[in-house]
Coordinates of C-alpha atoms and ligand atoms in Angstrom, one line a residue:
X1 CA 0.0 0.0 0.0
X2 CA 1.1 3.7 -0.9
X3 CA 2.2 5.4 2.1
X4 CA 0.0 8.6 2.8
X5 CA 1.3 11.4 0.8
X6 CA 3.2 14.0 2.6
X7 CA 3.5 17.5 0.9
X8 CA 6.4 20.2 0.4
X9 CA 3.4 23.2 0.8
X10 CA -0.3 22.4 -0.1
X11 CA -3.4 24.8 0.5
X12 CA -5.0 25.2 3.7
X13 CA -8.7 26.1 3.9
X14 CA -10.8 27.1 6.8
X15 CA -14.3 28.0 5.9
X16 CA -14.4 31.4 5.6
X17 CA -12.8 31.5 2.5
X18 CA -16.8 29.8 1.2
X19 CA -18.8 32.3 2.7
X20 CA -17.1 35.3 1.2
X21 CA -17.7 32.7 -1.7
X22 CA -21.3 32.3 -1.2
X23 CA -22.0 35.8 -1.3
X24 CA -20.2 36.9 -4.5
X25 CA -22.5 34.1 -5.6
X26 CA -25.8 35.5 -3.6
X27 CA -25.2 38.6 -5.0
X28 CA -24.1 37.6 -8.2
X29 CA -20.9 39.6 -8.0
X30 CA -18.9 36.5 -10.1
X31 CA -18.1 39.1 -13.0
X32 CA -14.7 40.5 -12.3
X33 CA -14.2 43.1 -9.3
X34 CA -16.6 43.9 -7.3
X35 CA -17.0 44.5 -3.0
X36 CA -14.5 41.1 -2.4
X37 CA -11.7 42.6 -4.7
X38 CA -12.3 46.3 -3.3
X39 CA -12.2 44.6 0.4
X40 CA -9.1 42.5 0.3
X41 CA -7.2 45.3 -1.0
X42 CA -8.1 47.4 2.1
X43 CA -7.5 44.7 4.4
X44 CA -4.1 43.7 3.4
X45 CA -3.3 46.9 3.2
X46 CA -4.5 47.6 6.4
X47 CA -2.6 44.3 7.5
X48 CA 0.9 44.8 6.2
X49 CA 0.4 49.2 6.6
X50 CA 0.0 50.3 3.3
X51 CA -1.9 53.2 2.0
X52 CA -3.0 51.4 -1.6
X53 CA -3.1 48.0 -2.8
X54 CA -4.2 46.2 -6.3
X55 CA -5.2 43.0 -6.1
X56 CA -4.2 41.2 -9.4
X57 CA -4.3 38.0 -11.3
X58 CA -0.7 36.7 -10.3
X59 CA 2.3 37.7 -8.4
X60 CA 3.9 37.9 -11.4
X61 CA 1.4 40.3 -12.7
X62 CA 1.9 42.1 -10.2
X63 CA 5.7 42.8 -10.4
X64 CA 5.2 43.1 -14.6
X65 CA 2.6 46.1 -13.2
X66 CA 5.7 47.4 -11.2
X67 CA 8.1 47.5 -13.7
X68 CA 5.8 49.4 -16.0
X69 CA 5.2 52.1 -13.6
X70 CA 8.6 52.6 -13.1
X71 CA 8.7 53.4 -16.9
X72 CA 11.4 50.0 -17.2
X73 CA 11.9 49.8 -21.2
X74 CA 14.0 48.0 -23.4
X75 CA 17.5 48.4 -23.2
X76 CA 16.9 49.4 -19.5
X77 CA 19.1 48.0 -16.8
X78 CA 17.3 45.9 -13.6
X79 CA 19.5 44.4 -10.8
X80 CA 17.5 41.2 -9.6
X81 CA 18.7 38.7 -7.4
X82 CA 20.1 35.2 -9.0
X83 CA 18.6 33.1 -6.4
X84 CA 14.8 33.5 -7.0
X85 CA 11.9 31.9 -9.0
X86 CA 12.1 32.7 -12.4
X87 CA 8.6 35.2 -12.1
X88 CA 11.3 37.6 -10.1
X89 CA 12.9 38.5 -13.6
X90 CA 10.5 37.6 -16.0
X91 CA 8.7 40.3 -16.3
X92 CA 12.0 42.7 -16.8
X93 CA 12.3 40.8 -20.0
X94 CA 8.9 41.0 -20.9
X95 CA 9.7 44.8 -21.5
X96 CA 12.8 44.6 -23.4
X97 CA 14.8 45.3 -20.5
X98 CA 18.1 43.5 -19.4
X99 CA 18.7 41.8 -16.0
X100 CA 21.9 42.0 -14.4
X101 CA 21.7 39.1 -11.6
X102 CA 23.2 39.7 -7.8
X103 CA 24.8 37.1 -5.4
X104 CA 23.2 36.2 -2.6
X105 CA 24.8 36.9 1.1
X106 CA 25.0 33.6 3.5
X107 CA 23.6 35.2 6.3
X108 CA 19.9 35.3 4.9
X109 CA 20.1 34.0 1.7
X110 CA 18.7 37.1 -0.3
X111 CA 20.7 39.8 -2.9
X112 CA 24.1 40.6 -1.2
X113 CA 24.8 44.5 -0.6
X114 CA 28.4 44.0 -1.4
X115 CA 27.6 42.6 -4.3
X116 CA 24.9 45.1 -5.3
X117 CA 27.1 47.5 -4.3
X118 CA 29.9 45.9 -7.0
X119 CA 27.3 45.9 -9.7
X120 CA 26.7 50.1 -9.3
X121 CA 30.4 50.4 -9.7
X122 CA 30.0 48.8 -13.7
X123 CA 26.5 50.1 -14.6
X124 CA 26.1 53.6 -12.5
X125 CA 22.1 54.1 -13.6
X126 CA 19.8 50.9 -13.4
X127 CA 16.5 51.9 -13.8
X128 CA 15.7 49.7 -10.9
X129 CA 16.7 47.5 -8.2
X130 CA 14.4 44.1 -7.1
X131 CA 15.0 42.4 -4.2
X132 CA 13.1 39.1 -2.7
X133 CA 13.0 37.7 0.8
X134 CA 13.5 34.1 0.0
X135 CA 11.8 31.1 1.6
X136 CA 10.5 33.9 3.8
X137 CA 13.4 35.0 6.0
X138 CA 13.8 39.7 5.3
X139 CA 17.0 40.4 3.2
X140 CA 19.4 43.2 4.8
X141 CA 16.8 45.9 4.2
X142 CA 18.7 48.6 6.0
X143 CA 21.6 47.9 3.6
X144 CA 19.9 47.5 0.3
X145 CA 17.8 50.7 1.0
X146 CA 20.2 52.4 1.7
X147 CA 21.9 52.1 -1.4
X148 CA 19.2 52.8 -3.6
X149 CA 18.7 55.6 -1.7
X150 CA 22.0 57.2 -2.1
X151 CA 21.9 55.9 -5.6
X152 CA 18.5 57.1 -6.1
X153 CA 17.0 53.9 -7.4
X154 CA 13.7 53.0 -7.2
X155 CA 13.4 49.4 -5.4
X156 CA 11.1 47.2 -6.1
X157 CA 10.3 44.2 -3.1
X158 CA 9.4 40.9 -4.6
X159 CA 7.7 39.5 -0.9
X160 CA 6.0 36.8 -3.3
X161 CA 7.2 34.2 -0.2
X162 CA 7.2 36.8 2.7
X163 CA 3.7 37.8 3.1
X164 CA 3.6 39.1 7.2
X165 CA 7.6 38.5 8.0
X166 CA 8.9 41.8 9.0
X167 CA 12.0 43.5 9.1
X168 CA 12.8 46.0 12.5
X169 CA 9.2 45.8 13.0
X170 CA 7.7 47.0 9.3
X171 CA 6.3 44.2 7.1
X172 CA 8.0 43.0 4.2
X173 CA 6.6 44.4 0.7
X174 CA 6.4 47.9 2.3
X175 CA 10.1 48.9 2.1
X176 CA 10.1 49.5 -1.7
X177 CA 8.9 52.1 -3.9
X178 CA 6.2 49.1 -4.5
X179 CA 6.0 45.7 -2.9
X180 CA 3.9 42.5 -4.6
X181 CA 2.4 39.8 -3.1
X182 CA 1.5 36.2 -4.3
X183 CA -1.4 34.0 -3.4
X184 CA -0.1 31.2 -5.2
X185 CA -1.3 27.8 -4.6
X186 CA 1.8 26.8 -2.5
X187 CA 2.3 30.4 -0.8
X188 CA 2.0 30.8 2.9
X189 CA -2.2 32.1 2.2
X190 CA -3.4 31.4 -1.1
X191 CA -6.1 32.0 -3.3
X192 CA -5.6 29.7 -6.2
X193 CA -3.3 32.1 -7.9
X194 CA -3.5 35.7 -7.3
X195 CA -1.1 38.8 -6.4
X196 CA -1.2 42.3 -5.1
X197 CA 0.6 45.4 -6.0
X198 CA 1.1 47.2 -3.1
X199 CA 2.2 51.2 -2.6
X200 CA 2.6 54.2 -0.4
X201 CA 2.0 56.0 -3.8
X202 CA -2.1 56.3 -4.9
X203 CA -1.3 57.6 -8.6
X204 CA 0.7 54.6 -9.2
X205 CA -1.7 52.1 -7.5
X206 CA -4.6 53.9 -9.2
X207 CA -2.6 53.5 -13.1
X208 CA -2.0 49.7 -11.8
X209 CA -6.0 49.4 -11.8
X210 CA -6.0 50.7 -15.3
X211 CA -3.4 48.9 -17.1
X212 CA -4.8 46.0 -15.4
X213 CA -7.9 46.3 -17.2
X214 CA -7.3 46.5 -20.7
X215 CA -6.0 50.4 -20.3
X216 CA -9.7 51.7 -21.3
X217 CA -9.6 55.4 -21.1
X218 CA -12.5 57.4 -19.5
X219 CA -15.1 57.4 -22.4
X220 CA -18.2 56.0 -23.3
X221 CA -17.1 54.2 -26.3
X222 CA -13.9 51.3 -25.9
X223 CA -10.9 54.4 -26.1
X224 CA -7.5 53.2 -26.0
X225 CA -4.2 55.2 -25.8
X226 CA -2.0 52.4 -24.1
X227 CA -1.6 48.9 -24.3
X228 CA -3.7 47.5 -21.5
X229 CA -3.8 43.9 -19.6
X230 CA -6.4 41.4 -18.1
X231 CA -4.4 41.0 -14.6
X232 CA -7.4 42.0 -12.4
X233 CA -8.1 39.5 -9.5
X234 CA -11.8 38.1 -9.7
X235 CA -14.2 38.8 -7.3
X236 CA -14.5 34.9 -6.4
X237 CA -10.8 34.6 -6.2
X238 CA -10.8 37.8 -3.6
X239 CA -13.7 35.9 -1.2
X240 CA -10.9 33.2 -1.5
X241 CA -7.8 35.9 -0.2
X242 CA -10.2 37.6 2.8
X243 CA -10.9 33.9 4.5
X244 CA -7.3 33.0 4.0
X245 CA -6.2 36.3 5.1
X246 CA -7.7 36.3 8.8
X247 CA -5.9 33.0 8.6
X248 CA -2.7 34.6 8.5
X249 CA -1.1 34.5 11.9
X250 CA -2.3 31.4 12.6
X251 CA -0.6 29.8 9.3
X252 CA 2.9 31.8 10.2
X253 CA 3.0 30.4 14.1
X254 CA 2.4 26.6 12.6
X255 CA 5.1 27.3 9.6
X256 CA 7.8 28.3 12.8
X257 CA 6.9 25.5 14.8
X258 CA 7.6 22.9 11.8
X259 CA 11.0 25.2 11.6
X260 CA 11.7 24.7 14.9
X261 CA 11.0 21.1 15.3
X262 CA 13.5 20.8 11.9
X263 CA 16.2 22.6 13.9
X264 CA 16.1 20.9 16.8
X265 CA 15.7 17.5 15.5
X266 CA 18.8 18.2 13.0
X267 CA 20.8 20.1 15.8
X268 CA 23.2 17.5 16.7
X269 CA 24.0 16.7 13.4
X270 CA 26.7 19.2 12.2
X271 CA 26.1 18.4 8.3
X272 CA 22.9 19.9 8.5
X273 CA 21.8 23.8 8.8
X274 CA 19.1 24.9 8.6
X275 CA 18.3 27.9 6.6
X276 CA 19.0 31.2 7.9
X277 CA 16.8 33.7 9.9
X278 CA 17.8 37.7 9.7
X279 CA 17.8 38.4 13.2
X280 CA 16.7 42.3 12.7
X281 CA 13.2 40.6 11.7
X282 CA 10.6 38.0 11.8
X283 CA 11.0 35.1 8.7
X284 CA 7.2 33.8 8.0
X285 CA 9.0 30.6 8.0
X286 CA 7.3 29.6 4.3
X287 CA 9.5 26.7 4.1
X288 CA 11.8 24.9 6.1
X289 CA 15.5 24.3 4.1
X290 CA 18.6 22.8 5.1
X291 CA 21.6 22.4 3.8
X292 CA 23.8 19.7 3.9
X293 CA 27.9 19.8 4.3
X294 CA 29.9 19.3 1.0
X295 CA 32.7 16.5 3.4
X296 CA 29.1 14.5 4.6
X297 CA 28.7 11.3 2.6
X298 CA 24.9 12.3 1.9
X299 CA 24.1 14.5 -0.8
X300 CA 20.4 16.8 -1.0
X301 CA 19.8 14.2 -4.2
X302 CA 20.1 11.3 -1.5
X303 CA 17.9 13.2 0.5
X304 CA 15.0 13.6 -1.8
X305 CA 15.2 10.5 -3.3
X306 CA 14.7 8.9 0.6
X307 CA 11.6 11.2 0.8
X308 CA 10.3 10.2 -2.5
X309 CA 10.3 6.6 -1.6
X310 CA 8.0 7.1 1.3
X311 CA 5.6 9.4 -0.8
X312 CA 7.1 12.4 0.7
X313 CA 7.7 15.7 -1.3
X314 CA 10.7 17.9 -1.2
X315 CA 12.6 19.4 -3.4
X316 CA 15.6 21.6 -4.2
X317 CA 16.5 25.1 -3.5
X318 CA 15.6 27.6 -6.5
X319 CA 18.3 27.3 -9.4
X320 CA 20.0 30.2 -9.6
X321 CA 19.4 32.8 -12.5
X322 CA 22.6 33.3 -13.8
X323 CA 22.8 29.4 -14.4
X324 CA 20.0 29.5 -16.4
X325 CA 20.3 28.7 -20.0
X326 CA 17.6 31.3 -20.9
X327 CA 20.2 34.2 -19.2
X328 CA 23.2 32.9 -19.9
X329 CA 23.8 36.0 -21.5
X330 CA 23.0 38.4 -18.0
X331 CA 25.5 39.8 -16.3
X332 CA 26.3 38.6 -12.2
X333 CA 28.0 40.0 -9.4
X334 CA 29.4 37.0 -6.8
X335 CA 29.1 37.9 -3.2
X336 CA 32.7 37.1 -3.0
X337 CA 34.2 38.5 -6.4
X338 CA 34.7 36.4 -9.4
X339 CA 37.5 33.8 -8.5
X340 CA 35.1 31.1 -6.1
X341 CA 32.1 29.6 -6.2
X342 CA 29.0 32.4 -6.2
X343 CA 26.5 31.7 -2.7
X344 CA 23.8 31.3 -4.7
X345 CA 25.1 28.5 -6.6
X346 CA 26.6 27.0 -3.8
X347 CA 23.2 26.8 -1.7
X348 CA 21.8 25.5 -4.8
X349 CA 24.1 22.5 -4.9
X350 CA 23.6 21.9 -1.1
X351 CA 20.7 22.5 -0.3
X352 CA 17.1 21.1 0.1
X353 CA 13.1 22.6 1.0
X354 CA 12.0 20.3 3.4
X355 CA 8.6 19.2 4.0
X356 CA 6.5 22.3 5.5
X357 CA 3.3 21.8 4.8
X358 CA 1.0 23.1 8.3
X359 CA -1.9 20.7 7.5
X360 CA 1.1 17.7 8.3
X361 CA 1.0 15.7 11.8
X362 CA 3.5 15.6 14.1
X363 CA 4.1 12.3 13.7
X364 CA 4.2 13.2 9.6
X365 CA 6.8 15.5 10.5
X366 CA 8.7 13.1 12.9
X367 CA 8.6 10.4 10.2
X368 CA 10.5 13.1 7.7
X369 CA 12.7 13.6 10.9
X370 CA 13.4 9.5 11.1
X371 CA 14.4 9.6 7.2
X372 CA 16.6 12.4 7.4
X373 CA 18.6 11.8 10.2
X374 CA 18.8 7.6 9.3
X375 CA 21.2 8.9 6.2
X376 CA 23.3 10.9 8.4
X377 CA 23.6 9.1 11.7
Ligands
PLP401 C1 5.6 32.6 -6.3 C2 6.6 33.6 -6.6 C3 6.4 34.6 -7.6 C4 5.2 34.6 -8.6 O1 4.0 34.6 -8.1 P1 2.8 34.1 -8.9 O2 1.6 34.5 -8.1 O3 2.9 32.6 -9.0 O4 2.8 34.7 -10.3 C5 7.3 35.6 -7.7 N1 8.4 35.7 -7.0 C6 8.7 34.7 -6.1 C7 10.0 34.8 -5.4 C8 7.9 33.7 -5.9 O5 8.2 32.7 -5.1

């Protein structure tokens, strides 16, 4: 018999995510937008301290929105980090524009101020600056802010996987000129698939609204000056986000305690670390990682291939975007300069997402514990 499947990050439902349902269907508000779209905007807003918020078809929608407003066109450079999902970067190509791909820093993972700082020297005026929070755990905000500031690039925050972790006590999405959000089916809430655009600046939240629907200027007839998109978030999918998002605490306290139950299970094992935390903030703990020494005789393959046999799903840490055949032509900027190994690539080769799924048991997660340890002990 097939062991009972045990998932990397699944969706969670409660309830109230039906009756926000029900009444779009009650009062036939199914059509795009209506009060569930205008409602979760306002209440993540209000949840993460934002002024304005769009809520959209897709994270990646979301940061495509960004990049417009900040007039990013071809030829245009975009500093990005390497170790993301490839929606990060996407949309900087879907304008013409040119990544240039940072190194990530060991201490939390994310874009590396020294290397950020390596990649002004070459090209003095990006046209923008994205950063992501990976896994969950705040990059070195202070830093990366600061040099955008004193370069006077706008940054944009990619908190696709950070939704409620904060950094010195302000959530993550609110740091840059705009922040996006994803409800992706794996991401910490969920709505199916979904995203918000998120700003201290109305004009540019208001013009995300309109490209997001088709760009139809103010007249009675269709009028059209710009090219428009269909990225709006349906008023179904936004009954979905308000359930999920009164949810929210709750899901991060569950995702730390699977964190901490990893760390102390693996503690006396000195192959395994777990992924870092940025101790000026508060990870949302979306998924557990660890890496795995490059001396131990098990290797992050071994590891998911152990998993997999029990019906257990894991899998590797994000390949980086500078290894990418599709930009092997982007610049990068190593953490460490050009002569070793970049961090990215090297978390990449060692590393592994571990089970952190909150709907699993404690005896699901103690039977991941069992496998894991088994191949190093
Ligand atoms: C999930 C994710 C996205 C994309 O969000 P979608 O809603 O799936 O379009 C963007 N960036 C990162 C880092 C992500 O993990």
């Amino acid at each position: 018999m097939k062991e009972k499947r045990i998932y990397l990050a699944s969706p969670t439902m409660h309830g109230e995510e039906q009756e926000f349902i029900k009444e779009a269907f009650d009062t036939n508000w199914v059509a795009p937008l209506g009060p569930n779209v205008d409602c979760f905007e306002k209440e993540l807003a209000a949840y993460v301290g934002i002024p304005h918020a769009a809520a959209l078809s897709a994270g990646t929608a979301a940061i495509h929105l960004a990049v417009k407003l900040l007039d990013i066109k071809e030829g245009d450079i975009v500093f990005c980090p390497s170790l993301t999902f490839s929606a990060t970067c996407n949309p900087i190509v879907y304008e013409k524009a040119v990544p240039v791909f940072i190194d990530s820093e060991p201490d939390t993972w994310n874009m590396s101020p020294e290397a950020l700082r390596r990649a002004f020297e070459k090209y003095e005026r990006p046209k923008a600056v994205i950063c992501v929070h990976l896994y969950g755990t705040p990059a070195k905000l202070d830093e990366i802010t600061a040099i955008c500031r004193e370069r006077r690039v706008p940054l944009i925050e990619d908190a696709a996987e950070s939704l409620g972790a904060s950094y010195r006590g302000k959530y993550t999405g609110t740091f840059g000129e705009y922040g996006i959000f994803s409800f992706n089916g794996n991401k910490i809430i969920t709505t199916s698939g979904g995203g918000m655009l998120v700003s201290e600046k109305e004009d540019g939240i208001v013009k995300a609204r309109f490209l997001a629907t088709q760009a139809r200027d103010p007249a009675r007839h269709y009028q059209h000056s710009q090219i428009g998109y269909n990225y709006r978030m349906s008023n179904v999918i936004a009954g979905i986000g308000r359930g999920q998002l009164q949810h929210l605490k709750e899901h991060i306290a569950l995702k730390k305690a699977i964190y901490e139950t990893y760390a102390e299970a693996f503690a006396d094992i000195p192959a395994i670390r777990m992924n870092p935390l940025n101790p000026d903030g508060e990870a949302n703990y979306w998924l557990s990682c660890m890496t795995i020494d490059p001396q131990a005789k098990t290797t992050p393959d071994q590891v998911m291939d152990a998993l997999a046999e029990h019906n257990i799903e894991s899998r590797p840490i994000w390949k980086p975007m500078h290894l990418q055949p599709v930009f092997a032509e982007c610049d990068f900027f190593s953490h460490r300069g050009s002569s070793s190994e970049s961090v990215s690539e090297d978390i990449f080769r060692r590393g592994v997402c571990l089970p952190s799924d909150i709907k699993n048991t404690r005896e699901d997660t103690e039977k991941i514990i069992r496998i894991v340890r088994s191949l190093f002990v």
